Amino acid sequence: MTDTIINSVKTGFEATYGYAPTGVWSAPGRVNLIGEHTDYNEGFVFPFAINRHTFVAISLRDDKLARISSSFSPEIHEVEVTNIQRTESNDWAAYPLGAAWAIQELCSSLGKSISATGFDCHIESDVPIGAGLSSSAAIECAVALALNELWDAGLDRRQLARAGQMGENQIVGAPTGIMDQSASLLGETDHAVFLDCRTLESEAVELGFAVEGLELLIIDTKVAHRLVDGGYASRRAACELGASKMGVGSLRDLSIKDLVKAREVMDDVTFRRVRHVVTENQRVLDTVQSLREKGPRSIGQLMHASHESMRDDFEISVDELDTAVETAIRHGAIGARMTGGGFGGAAIALTPVEKIGEVSLSILAEFELLGYGKPDIFPVSAAQGAKREV
Ligand code: GLA
């Protein structure tokens, strides 16, 4: 499969630009096991890189032109590499261009001088788009890793994650945190990335799903999810308001016992947003500990509590996600929750292998009964992070 896409992205490059690329780099999408909307609150997250990837074929040019093409759009975007800005016409090309812009920005803020020459770039991906599996971070990280090498920028993987996030914030215009890029760059086979978003310290924690006869099912509801829409930004603003009402720099500084005071000093909606983040941080810590001490079959309750908190307190779930979660649990999943930014996208269900058929068929049947669109259901496994392929 991987070899087929590598060949096809090379062929696509050659057909578009008329010569062979210097190399092909890949970066995976991610799924978040637990820890939602905690990253931009300097909290904890626990995602893993998945076995779905974006591949980029790239060559440097002699001039300053950046040309970006892909298998999913007939357009070729062209821009001066030293003049990348946020514009409407960037469209999907804002992701690769954002990464190219951010590497230059980051290097200049670190006092590193690089010669950012132009490049030709062709992209192909099997990360589903809009499913909350970070197809965008996969593009950013693959391009960032490639340009870091070709421009000899010498940034490490944590800095590249920061570059991906900067590009997404400033060139795409989505006020997202650093979780997705960190998972895509730091992922390891069969491990999740336990990341402290304040210090950016991370640890790979073994998942052990296969040994325990478990698989993680993705239920892509196909309900559109876009991080540039207002819901994500308004949740982020509510968190900032809650932190300021409590006199702290970020919600990371609060613990569960502070919720008594929080309820007194803010309105009910802000309080519930804050309660989600504070309890979710604790659930990440509990999940990591439980996984280590008792194995993956012990984390189901925490996953479900996370879903309920997002549904009731953070209010970012939709009916299709709730249906997927409840149906999965009713038919044998150990735990299930929506994953990613919310307002659509995918749910995950940690499911014993012998129950996969029943869980999948029940969700399909329930969606049909309720008149929802047909979801896409497939398993994912924890994969290695971004790398050079050829
Ligand atoms: C999106 C963002 C992440 C994170 C999640 C919610 O995936 O890109 O930074 O905030 O939503 O946990």
PDB file of C-alpha atoms and ligand atoms in Angstrom, residues 30 32 35-40 45 132 134 168 176-181 225 227 232 340-342, ligand 1:
ATOM      1  CA  ARG A  30      -3.576  11.094  14.294  1.00  0.00           C
ATOM      2  CA  ASN A  32      -6.663  11.284  20.077  1.00  0.00           C
ATOM      3  CA  GLY A  35      -7.474  14.812  26.244  1.00  0.00           C
ATOM      4  CA  GLU A  36      -9.662  17.017  24.081  1.00  0.00           C
ATOM      5  CA  HIS A  37      -9.412  20.824  23.950  1.00  0.00           C
ATOM      6  CA  THR A  38      -6.733  20.642  26.606  1.00  0.00           C
ATOM      7  CA  ASP A  39      -3.749  21.423  24.350  1.00  0.00           C
ATOM      8  CA  TYR A  40      -4.350  25.167  23.996  1.00  0.00           C
ATOM      9  CA  VAL A  45      -3.113  15.060  25.645  1.00  0.00           C
ATOM     10  CA  GLY A 132     -11.040  14.854  12.715  1.00  0.00           C
ATOM     11  CA  SER A 134      -5.711  15.580  11.257  1.00  0.00           C
ATOM     12  CA  GLU A 168      -2.077  26.562  10.786  1.00  0.00           C
ATOM     13  CA  THR A 176      -5.595  25.237  17.003  1.00  0.00           C
ATOM     14  CA  GLY A 177      -3.169  23.853  19.607  1.00  0.00           C
ATOM     15  CA  ILE A 178      -0.065  21.715  19.177  1.00  0.00           C
ATOM     16  CA  MET A 179      -1.471  18.230  19.707  1.00  0.00           C
ATOM     17  CA  ASP A 180      -1.966  17.102  16.113  1.00  0.00           C
ATOM     18  CA  GLN A 181       1.470  18.061  14.830  1.00  0.00           C
ATOM     19  CA  HIS A 225     -16.030  19.410  10.708  1.00  0.00           C
ATOM     20  CA  LEU A 227     -11.670  24.136  12.566  1.00  0.00           C
ATOM     21  CA  TYR A 232     -13.638  25.969  17.980  1.00  0.00           C
ATOM     22  CA  GLY A 340     -10.740  15.688  17.707  1.00  0.00           C
ATOM     23  CA  GLY A 341     -12.125  19.197  17.596  1.00  0.00           C
ATOM     24  CA  GLY A 342     -15.808  18.195  17.532  1.00  0.00           C
TER      25      GLY A 342
HETATM   26  C1  GLA B   1      -8.170  19.961  16.842  1.00  0.00           C
HETATM   27  C2  GLA B   1      -6.987  20.888  17.047  1.00  0.00           C
HETATM   28  C3  GLA B   1      -6.129  20.424  18.212  1.00  0.00           C
HETATM   29  C4  GLA B   1      -6.969  20.183  19.463  1.00  0.00           C
HETATM   30  C5  GLA B   1      -8.210  19.352  19.128  1.00  0.00           C
HETATM   31  C6  GLA B   1      -9.151  19.247  20.294  1.00  0.00           C
HETATM   32  O1  GLA B   1      -7.739  18.719  16.442  1.00  0.00           O
HETATM   33  O2  GLA B   1      -6.205  20.939  15.887  1.00  0.00           O
HETATM   34  O3  GLA B   1      -5.107  21.355  18.455  1.00  0.00           O
HETATM   35  O4  GLA B   1      -7.303  21.392  20.085  1.00  0.00           O
HETATM   36  O5  GLA B   1      -8.936  19.883  18.033  1.00  0.00           O
HETATM   37  O6  GLA B   1      -8.587  18.497  21.302  1.00  0.00           O
END
